[in-house]
mmCIF file of N, CA and C in Angstrom:
data_model
loop_
_atom_site.group_PDB
_atom_site.id
_atom_site.type_symbol
_atom_site.label_atom_id
_atom_site.label_comp_id
_atom_site.label_asym_id
_atom_site.label_seq_id
_atom_site.Cartn_x
_atom_site.Cartn_y
_atom_site.Cartn_z
ATOM 1 N N ASN E 577 118.390 106.784 123.709
ATOM 2 C CA ASN E 577 117.711 105.364 123.955
ATOM 3 C C ASN E 577 118.070 105.226 122.038
ATOM 4 N N ASP E 578 119.290 104.336 121.796
ATOM 5 C CA ASP E 578 119.909 103.833 120.571
ATOM 6 C C ASP E 578 118.724 103.184 119.818
ATOM 7 N N SER E 579 117.889 102.210 120.538
ATOM 8 C CA SER E 579 117.069 101.442 119.713
ATOM 9 C C SER E 579 115.864 102.085 119.168
ATOM 10 N N LEU E 580 115.758 102.710 120.041
ATOM 11 C CA LEU E 580 114.189 103.615 119.245
ATOM 12 C C LEU E 580 114.911 105.084 118.365
ATOM 13 N N TYR E 581 113.764 105.108 117.440
ATOM 14 C CA TYR E 581 114.133 105.563 116.266
ATOM 15 C C TYR E 581 113.078 106.490 115.904
ATOM 16 N N HIS E 582 112.101 107.649 115.227
ATOM 17 C CA HIS E 582 111.299 108.051 114.471
ATOM 18 C C HIS E 582 111.726 108.575 112.877
ATOM 19 N N TYR E 583 110.502 107.741 112.125
ATOM 20 C CA TYR E 583 110.195 107.994 110.920
ATOM 21 C C TYR E 583 108.878 108.700 110.394
ATOM 22 N N LYS E 584 109.033 108.966 108.858
ATOM 23 C CA LYS E 584 107.764 109.611 107.750
ATOM 24 C C LYS E 584 108.075 108.383 106.782
ATOM 25 N N GLY E 585 106.973 107.869 106.593
ATOM 26 C CA GLY E 585 107.508 106.884 105.575
ATOM 27 C C GLY E 585 105.560 107.138 105.086
ATOM 28 N N VAL E 586 105.583 106.247 104.268
ATOM 29 C CA VAL E 586 104.203 105.447 103.490
ATOM 30 C C VAL E 586 104.237 104.294 103.138
ATOM 31 N N VAL E 587 102.516 104.079 103.028
ATOM 32 C CA VAL E 587 102.136 102.853 103.615
ATOM 33 C C VAL E 587 102.264 101.907 102.056
ATOM 34 N N SER E 588 102.727 100.530 101.837
ATOM 35 C CA SER E 588 102.898 100.416 100.162
ATOM 36 C C SER E 588 101.742 98.763 100.399
ATOM 37 N N LYS E 589 101.596 98.498 101.277
ATOM 38 C CA LYS E 589 101.486 96.926 101.583
ATOM 39 C C LYS E 589 100.366 96.586 103.074
ATOM 40 N N ILE E 590 99.092 96.460 102.531
ATOM 41 C CA ILE E 590 99.068 95.956 104.373
ATOM 42 C C ILE E 590 99.235 94.182 103.505
ATOM 43 N N VAL E 591 99.408 94.099 105.372
ATOM 44 C CA VAL E 591 99.984 92.348 105.211
ATOM 45 C C VAL E 591 99.496 91.316 105.250
ATOM 46 N N ASP E 592 98.889 91.717 106.839
ATOM 47 C CA ASP E 592 97.568 91.446 107.573
ATOM 48 C C ASP E 592 97.657 92.254 108.507
ATOM 49 N N GLY E 593 95.967 91.758 109.606
ATOM 50 C CA GLY E 593 95.574 93.231 110.588
ATOM 51 C C GLY E 593 95.982 93.579 110.856
ATOM 52 N N ASP E 594 97.666 93.256 111.440
ATOM 53 C CA ASP E 594 98.725 94.370 112.115
ATOM 54 C C ASP E 594 100.259 94.003 112.254
ATOM 55 N N THR E 595 100.017 93.963 110.335
ATOM 56 C CA THR E 595 101.154 94.508 109.808
ATOM 57 C C THR E 595 100.886 94.828 108.716
ATOM 58 N N VAL E 596 101.936 95.916 108.575
ATOM 59 C CA VAL E 596 101.901 96.612 107.652
ATOM 60 C C VAL E 596 103.499 96.781 106.907
ATOM 61 N N ARG E 597 103.938 97.181 105.342
ATOM 62 C CA ARG E 597 105.268 97.314 104.665
ATOM 63 C C ARG E 597 104.900 99.106 104.192
ATOM 64 N N ILE E 598 105.641 99.767 105.408
ATOM 65 C CA ILE E 598 106.044 100.498 104.467
ATOM 66 C C ILE E 598 107.524 101.129 103.853
ATOM 67 N N ARG E 599 107.465 102.399 103.000
ATOM 68 C CA ARG E 599 108.932 102.648 102.954
ATOM 69 C C ARG E 599 109.012 104.198 103.477
ATOM 70 N N LEU E 600 109.732 103.930 104.641
ATOM 71 C CA LEU E 600 110.398 104.662 105.191
ATOM 72 C C LEU E 600 110.979 105.414 104.605
ATOM 73 N N ASP E 601 111.100 107.036 105.202
ATOM 74 C CA ASP E 601 112.676 107.706 104.556
ATOM 75 C C ASP E 601 112.886 108.027 105.688
ATOM 76 N N LEU E 602 114.610 107.936 105.190
ATOM 77 C CA LEU E 602 116.191 108.009 106.854
ATOM 78 C C LEU E 602 116.417 108.851 106.507
ATOM 79 N N GLY E 603 116.544 109.570 105.797
ATOM 80 C CA GLY E 603 116.489 111.104 105.308
ATOM 81 C C GLY E 603 117.546 111.103 104.537
ATOM 82 N N LEU E 604 117.940 112.206 104.490
ATOM 83 C CA LEU E 604 119.062 112.001 102.929
ATOM 84 C C LEU E 604 119.214 110.976 101.737
ATOM 85 N N MET E 605 117.748 110.945 101.599
ATOM 86 C CA MET E 605 117.524 111.355 99.978
ATOM 87 C C MET E 605 117.548 109.566 99.780
ATOM 88 N N VAL E 606 117.195 108.412 100.992
ATOM 89 C CA VAL E 606 117.574 107.570 101.097
ATOM 90 C C VAL E 606 116.093 106.800 102.328
ATOM 91 N N THR E 607 115.963 105.475 101.307
ATOM 92 C CA THR E 607 114.193 105.087 101.767
ATOM 93 C C THR E 607 114.834 104.020 102.262
ATOM 94 N N LEU E 608 113.711 103.026 102.244
ATOM 95 C CA LEU E 608 113.361 101.621 102.655
ATOM 96 C C LEU E 608 112.104 101.417 103.222
ATOM 97 N N THR E 609 111.877 100.059 102.775
ATOM 98 C CA THR E 609 110.612 99.459 102.981
ATOM 99 C C THR E 609 110.779 98.016 103.334
ATOM 100 N N VAL E 610 110.003 98.513 104.402
ATOM 101 C CA VAL E 610 110.189 97.009 105.411
ATOM 102 C C VAL E 610 108.614 96.601 106.256
ATOM 103 N N ASP E 611 108.312 95.407 106.633
ATOM 104 C CA ASP E 611 107.301 95.346 107.098
ATOM 105 C C ASP E 611 107.601 95.165 108.853
ATOM 106 N N LEU E 612 106.336 96.626 109.123
ATOM 107 C CA LEU E 612 106.047 96.287 110.722
ATOM 108 C C LEU E 612 105.311 96.257 110.951
ATOM 109 N N ARG E 613 105.427 95.156 112.066
ATOM 110 C CA ARG E 613 104.597 95.104 113.267
ATOM 111 C C ARG E 613 103.814 95.875 114.517
ATOM 112 N N LEU E 614 102.228 96.198 114.615
ATOM 113 C CA LEU E 614 102.134 97.322 115.184
ATOM 114 C C LEU E 614 101.962 96.736 116.313
ATOM 115 N N ALA E 615 102.445 97.727 117.550
ATOM 116 C CA ALA E 615 102.921 97.865 119.088
ATOM 117 C C ALA E 615 101.435 97.252 119.209
ATOM 118 N N GLY E 616 101.366 96.463 120.387
ATOM 119 C CA GLY E 616 100.505 97.097 121.793
ATOM 120 C C GLY E 616 98.836 96.052 121.009
ATOM 121 N N VAL E 617 98.760 95.300 119.866
ATOM 122 C CA VAL E 617 97.590 95.210 118.962
ATOM 123 C C VAL E 617 98.045 93.643 119.043
ATOM 124 N N ASP E 618 96.521 92.867 118.610
ATOM 125 C CA ASP E 618 97.215 91.492 117.477
ATOM 126 C C ASP E 618 95.260 91.758 117.220
ATOM 127 N N ALA E 619 95.989 91.142 116.217
ATOM 128 C CA ALA E 619 94.650 91.090 115.547
ATOM 129 C C ALA E 619 93.943 89.569 114.646
ATOM 130 N N PRO E 620 93.320 89.040 114.266
ATOM 131 C CA PRO E 620 93.203 87.995 113.973
ATOM 132 C C PRO E 620 94.235 87.221 112.461
ATOM 133 N N GLU E 621 94.524 85.878 112.394
ATOM 134 C CA GLU E 621 95.250 85.217 111.604
ATOM 135 C C GLU E 621 94.369 85.495 110.212
ATOM 136 N N ILE E 622 95.244 85.313 109.159
ATOM 137 C CA ILE E 622 94.806 84.843 107.947
ATOM 138 C C ILE E 622 94.835 83.839 107.451
ATOM 139 N N VAL E 623 94.930 83.162 108.200
ATOM 140 C CA VAL E 623 95.297 81.440 107.926
ATOM 141 C C VAL E 623 94.418 80.774 108.562
ATOM 142 N N GLY E 624 93.942 79.827 108.457
ATOM 143 C CA GLY E 624 93.057 78.665 110.040
ATOM 144 C C GLY E 624 91.610 79.538 109.958
ATOM 145 N N GLU E 625 91.394 79.197 111.171
ATOM 146 C CA GLU E 625 90.461 79.023 111.876
ATOM 147 C C GLU E 625 89.551 80.995 111.758
ATOM 148 N N THR E 626 90.734 81.379 112.324
ATOM 149 C CA THR E 626 90.013 82.538 112.231
ATOM 150 C C THR E 626 90.403 83.566 111.124
ATOM 151 N N ARG E 627 90.079 82.640 109.572
ATOM 152 C CA ARG E 627 90.721 83.318 108.362
ATOM 153 C C ARG E 627 89.812 84.862 108.044
ATOM 154 N N ALA E 628 88.775 84.433 107.838
ATOM 155 C CA ALA E 628 87.315 85.135 107.145
ATOM 156 C C ALA E 628 88.240 86.524 108.370
ATOM 157 N N ALA E 629 87.912 86.364 109.851
ATOM 158 C CA ALA E 629 88.199 87.507 110.714
ATOM 159 C C ALA E 629 89.469 88.795 110.106
ATOM 160 N N GLY E 630 90.340 87.958 109.616
ATOM 161 C CA GLY E 630 91.694 87.932 109.871
ATOM 162 C C GLY E 630 91.854 88.877 108.293
ATOM 163 N N GLU E 631 90.789 89.075 107.304
ATOM 164 C CA GLU E 631 90.557 88.966 106.505
ATOM 165 C C GLU E 631 89.888 90.562 106.570
ATOM 166 N N ALA E 632 88.993 90.192 107.319
ATOM 167 C CA ALA E 632 88.233 91.859 107.309
ATOM 168 C C ALA E 632 89.076 91.995 108.175
ATOM 169 N N ALA E 633 90.291 92.094 108.839
ATOM 170 C CA ALA E 633 91.169 93.113 109.559
ATOM 171 C C ALA E 633 91.721 93.515 108.702
ATOM 172 N N ARG E 634 92.516 93.109 107.905
ATOM 173 C CA ARG E 634 93.067 93.531 106.734
ATOM 174 C C ARG E 634 92.442 93.879 105.756
ATOM 175 N N ASP E 635 91.213 93.962 105.063
ATOM 176 C CA ASP E 635 90.619 94.916 104.321
ATOM 177 C C ASP E 635 90.490 96.020 105.370
ATOM 178 N N TRP E 636 89.984 95.843 106.548
ATOM 179 C CA TRP E 636 89.405 97.236 106.804
ATOM 180 C C TRP E 636 90.870 98.229 106.843
ATOM 181 N N LEU E 637 91.979 97.726 107.102
ATOM 182 C CA LEU E 637 93.065 98.636 107.374
ATOM 183 C C LEU E 637 93.730 98.849 106.530
ATOM 184 N N ALA E 638 93.186 98.190 104.845
ATOM 185 C CA ALA E 638 93.928 99.229 103.777
ATOM 186 C C ALA E 638 92.961 99.988 103.242
ATOM 187 N N ALA E 639 91.688 99.584 103.719
ATOM 188 C CA ALA E 639 90.407 100.870 103.529
ATOM 189 C C ALA E 639 90.836 102.056 104.095
ATOM 190 N N TRP E 640 91.756 102.113 105.471
ATOM 191 C CA TRP E 640 91.603 102.943 106.397
ATOM 192 C C TRP E 640 92.626 103.689 105.674
ATOM 193 N N LEU E 641 93.382 103.020 105.814
ATOM 194 C CA LEU E 641 94.774 103.899 105.566
ATOM 195 C C LEU E 641 95.572 103.815 103.699
ATOM 196 N N GLY E 642 95.038 103.735 103.195
ATOM 197 C CA GLY E 642 95.763 103.308 102.014
ATOM 198 C C GLY E 642 96.691 103.567 101.877
ATOM 199 N N ALA E 643 96.777 104.778 101.431
ATOM 200 C CA ALA E 643 98.638 104.675 100.807
ATOM 201 C C ALA E 643 98.934 105.784 101.876
ATOM 202 N N ARG E 644 98.092 106.451 103.187
ATOM 203 C CA ARG E 644 98.372 107.577 102.951
ATOM 204 C C ARG E 644 99.663 107.618 104.250
ATOM 205 N N THR E 645 100.399 109.050 104.144
ATOM 206 C CA THR E 645 101.680 109.806 104.665
ATOM 207 C C THR E 645 101.717 108.942 106.893
ATOM 208 N N VAL E 646 102.179 108.079 106.997
ATOM 209 C CA VAL E 646 102.504 107.653 108.822
ATOM 210 C C VAL E 646 103.466 108.140 109.260
ATOM 211 N N TYR E 647 103.083 108.675 110.483
ATOM 212 C CA TYR E 647 104.621 108.358 111.222
ATOM 213 C C TYR E 647 104.770 107.274 112.383
ATOM 214 N N VAL E 648 105.903 106.571 112.417
ATOM 215 C CA VAL E 648 106.564 105.432 112.608
ATOM 216 C C VAL E 648 107.534 106.106 113.651
ATOM 217 N N GLN E 649 107.694 105.140 114.815
ATOM 218 C CA GLN E 649 108.438 105.079 116.008
ATOM 219 C C GLN E 649 108.698 103.584 116.212
ATOM 220 N N THR E 650 110.126 103.200 115.954
ATOM 221 C CA THR E 650 109.866 101.221 115.403
ATOM 222 C C THR E 650 110.533 101.555 116.991
ATOM 223 N N TYR E 651 110.926 100.519 117.410
ATOM 224 C CA TYR E 651 111.402 99.069 118.577
ATOM 225 C C TYR E 651 112.018 98.122 118.078
ATOM 226 N N LYS E 652 112.932 96.969 118.341
ATOM 227 C CA LYS E 652 113.814 96.065 117.840
ATOM 228 C C LYS E 652 113.031 95.749 118.836
ATOM 229 N N ASP E 653 112.592 94.353 117.552
ATOM 230 C CA ASP E 653 111.997 93.214 118.745
ATOM 231 C C ASP E 653 113.241 91.988 118.781
ATOM 232 N N ALA E 654 113.627 92.164 120.703
ATOM 233 C CA ALA E 654 114.367 91.396 121.197
ATOM 234 C C ALA E 654 114.657 90.235 121.336
ATOM 235 N N ARG E 655 113.505 89.440 120.396
ATOM 236 C CA ARG E 655 113.887 88.266 120.178
ATOM 237 C C ARG E 655 113.732 87.510 119.105
ATOM 238 N N SER E 656 113.971 88.913 118.354
ATOM 239 C CA SER E 656 114.277 88.279 116.645
ATOM 240 C C SER E 656 114.953 89.906 115.747
ATOM 241 N N PHE E 657 115.680 89.107 115.697
ATOM 242 C CA PHE E 657 117.667 89.919 114.915
ATOM 243 C C PHE E 657 116.872 90.753 113.470
ATOM 244 N N VAL E 658 115.618 90.288 113.538
ATOM 245 C CA VAL E 658 115.197 91.391 112.030
ATOM 246 C C VAL E 658 113.500 91.446 112.132
ATOM 247 N N ARG E 659 113.215 91.499 113.269
ATOM 248 C CA ARG E 659 112.044 91.961 112.802
ATOM 249 C C ARG E 659 111.606 93.012 114.018
ATOM 250 N N PHE E 660 111.043 94.150 113.382
ATOM 251 C CA PHE E 660 110.925 96.084 114.505
ATOM 252 C C PHE E 660 109.120 96.067 114.756
ATOM 253 N N ILE E 661 108.690 96.344 115.649
ATOM 254 C CA ILE E 661 107.525 96.487 116.182
ATOM 255 C C ILE E 661 107.897 98.061 115.839
ATOM 256 N N ALA E 662 106.043 98.774 115.929
ATOM 257 C CA ALA E 662 105.729 99.970 115.523
ATOM 258 C C ALA E 662 105.140 100.839 116.136
ATOM 259 N N ASP E 663 105.063 101.393 116.328
ATOM 260 C CA ASP E 663 104.469 102.622 117.331
ATOM 261 C C ASP E 663 103.198 103.356 115.884
ATOM 262 N N CYS E 664 102.407 103.610 115.090
ATOM 263 C CA CYS E 664 102.414 104.260 113.987
ATOM 264 C C CYS E 664 100.903 104.738 113.898
ATOM 265 N N TYR E 665 101.200 106.496 113.412
ATOM 266 C CA TYR E 665 100.629 107.362 113.157
ATOM 267 C C TYR E 665 99.841 108.170 111.851
ATOM 268 N N VAL E 666 98.799 108.101 112.374
ATOM 269 C CA VAL E 666 98.746 108.931 110.784
ATOM 270 C C VAL E 666 97.832 110.366 111.670
ATOM 271 N N ILE E 667 97.843 111.196 110.418
ATOM 272 C CA ILE E 667 96.894 112.392 110.667
ATOM 273 C C ILE E 667 95.587 112.361 110.372
ATOM 274 N N GLY E 668 94.933 113.163 112.151
ATOM 275 C CA GLY E 668 93.738 112.763 111.456
ATOM 276 C C GLY E 668 92.774 114.460 111.632
ATOM 277 N N GLU E 669 91.782 114.681 112.118
ATOM 278 C CA GLU E 669 90.614 115.669 112.048
ATOM 279 C C GLU E 669 91.663 116.829 112.625
ATOM 280 N N GLY E 670 91.729 118.392 111.743
ATOM 281 C CA GLY E 670 92.690 118.589 113.662
ATOM 282 C C GLY E 670 93.632 119.007 113.606
ATOM 283 N N GLY E 671 94.250 118.240 112.600
ATOM 284 C CA GLY E 671 96.396 117.645 112.962
ATOM 285 C C GLY E 671 96.862 116.946 114.132
ATOM 286 N N VAL E 672 95.578 115.799 114.221
ATOM 287 C CA VAL E 672 95.766 115.177 115.809
ATOM 288 C C VAL E 672 96.128 114.029 115.376
ATOM 289 N N LEU E 673 97.611 113.652 115.873
ATOM 290 C CA LEU E 673 97.966 112.770 115.499
ATOM 291 C C LEU E 673 96.821 110.772 115.555
ATOM 292 N N VAL E 674 96.631 110.204 114.685
ATOM 293 C CA VAL E 674 95.173 109.360 115.628
ATOM 294 C C VAL E 674 96.783 107.879 115.061
ATOM 295 N N SER E 675 96.176 106.986 116.371
ATOM 296 C CA SER E 675 97.234 105.377 116.365
ATOM 297 C C SER E 675 96.683 104.294 115.649
ATOM 298 N N VAL E 676 97.195 104.308 114.600
ATOM 299 C CA VAL E 676 96.348 103.080 113.766
ATOM 300 C C VAL E 676 95.890 102.220 114.637
ATOM 301 N N ALA E 677 96.998 101.203 115.366
ATOM 302 C CA ALA E 677 96.074 100.432 116.572
ATOM 303 C C ALA E 677 95.708 100.402 116.816
ATOM 304 N N GLU E 678 94.893 101.845 117.983
ATOM 305 C CA GLU E 678 93.792 101.983 118.434
ATOM 306 C C GLU E 678 92.608 102.157 117.922
ATOM 307 N N SER E 679 92.498 102.422 116.612
ATOM 308 C CA SER E 679 92.580 102.597 115.496
ATOM 309 C C SER E 679 91.770 101.639 114.982
ATOM 310 N N LEU E 680 92.275 99.866 114.714
ATOM 311 C CA LEU E 680 91.971 99.292 114.806
ATOM 312 C C LEU E 680 91.171 98.189 115.933
ATOM 313 N N VAL E 681 91.694 98.741 117.058
ATOM 314 C CA VAL E 681 91.269 98.112 117.963
ATOM 315 C C VAL E 681 89.496 98.421 118.596
ATOM 316 N N ALA E 682 89.181 99.712 118.109
ATOM 317 C CA ALA E 682 87.892 100.666 118.334
ATOM 318 C C ALA E 682 86.267 100.466 117.146
ATOM 319 N N ALA E 683 87.566 99.635 116.121
ATOM 320 C CA ALA E 683 86.745 99.314 114.526
ATOM 321 C C ALA E 683 86.626 97.884 115.126
ATOM 322 N N GLY E 684 86.794 97.081 116.236
ATOM 323 C CA GLY E 684 86.666 95.929 116.773
ATOM 324 C C GLY E 684 87.102 94.057 115.366
ATOM 325 N N HIS E 685 88.506 95.263 115.409
ATOM 326 C CA HIS E 685 89.315 94.019 114.181
ATOM 327 C C HIS E 685 90.620 93.704 115.010
ATOM 328 N N ALA E 686 91.220 94.564 116.285
ATOM 329 C CA ALA E 686 91.995 93.661 116.699
ATOM 330 C C ALA E 686 92.056 93.714 118.248
ATOM 331 N N GLN E 687 92.854 93.585 119.495
ATOM 332 C CA GLN E 687 92.618 93.645 120.441
ATOM 333 C C GLN E 687 93.730 94.430 121.471
ATOM 334 N N HIS E 688 93.710 94.818 122.365
ATOM 335 C CA HIS E 688 94.893 95.092 122.967
ATOM 336 C C HIS E 688 96.097 93.601 122.956
ATOM 337 N N TRP E 689 96.999 94.309 123.284
ATOM 338 C CA TRP E 689 97.737 93.416 123.523
ATOM 339 C C TRP E 689 99.383 92.983 124.091
ATOM 340 N N PRO E 690 100.315 92.603 125.255
ATOM 341 C CA PRO E 690 101.097 93.307 125.494
ATOM 342 C C PRO E 690 101.917 93.213 124.663
ATOM 343 N N VAL E 691 103.039 94.241 125.460
ATOM 344 C CA VAL E 691 104.644 94.821 124.230
ATOM 345 C C VAL E 691 105.766 93.560 125.156
ATOM 346 N N GLU E 692 105.847 92.477 124.517
ATOM 347 C CA GLU E 692 107.223 91.928 125.475
ATOM 348 C C GLU E 692 108.052 91.698 124.400
ATOM 349 N N GLY E 693 109.613 91.630 125.746
ATOM 350 C CA GLY E 693 110.324 91.557 124.220
ATOM 351 C C GLY E 693 110.838 92.473 123.252
ATOM 352 N N VAL E 694 110.265 93.815 123.649
ATOM 353 C CA VAL E 694 110.743 94.770 123.231
ATOM 354 C C VAL E 694 111.477 96.018 123.474
ATOM 355 N N THR E 695 112.886 95.885 122.848
ATOM 356 C CA THR E 695 113.638 96.921 123.650
ATOM 357 C C THR E 695 113.301 98.493 123.464
ATOM 358 N N ARG E 696 113.102 99.487 124.373
ATOM 359 C CA ARG E 696 112.531 100.521 124.595
ATOM 360 C C ARG E 696 113.620 101.948 124.999
#
């Protein structure tokens, strides 16, 4: 599938509870910094009525992730020319990959959300 890619990267900013800015290593000494929407989850927005919960989700994710190395699998969002959706993982205890999205849900800062319009 030519729309599926795997990368290693470093988190440079938590945009909100379900969007992260990551400096991806593309190989051959090439990097790209991009905002990626976490696949399969929805966190509260950081504006409007959900602002407090949205800020709590963003702050929890920032504290939990920090500037850790992440392993990313991206999908092109079929509804947008510029947005990419991603499964993001970090190495947990015992060297096991831990899903960032599932960790957000487990912490109570996001809910599962169906992935639609994504080319996999």
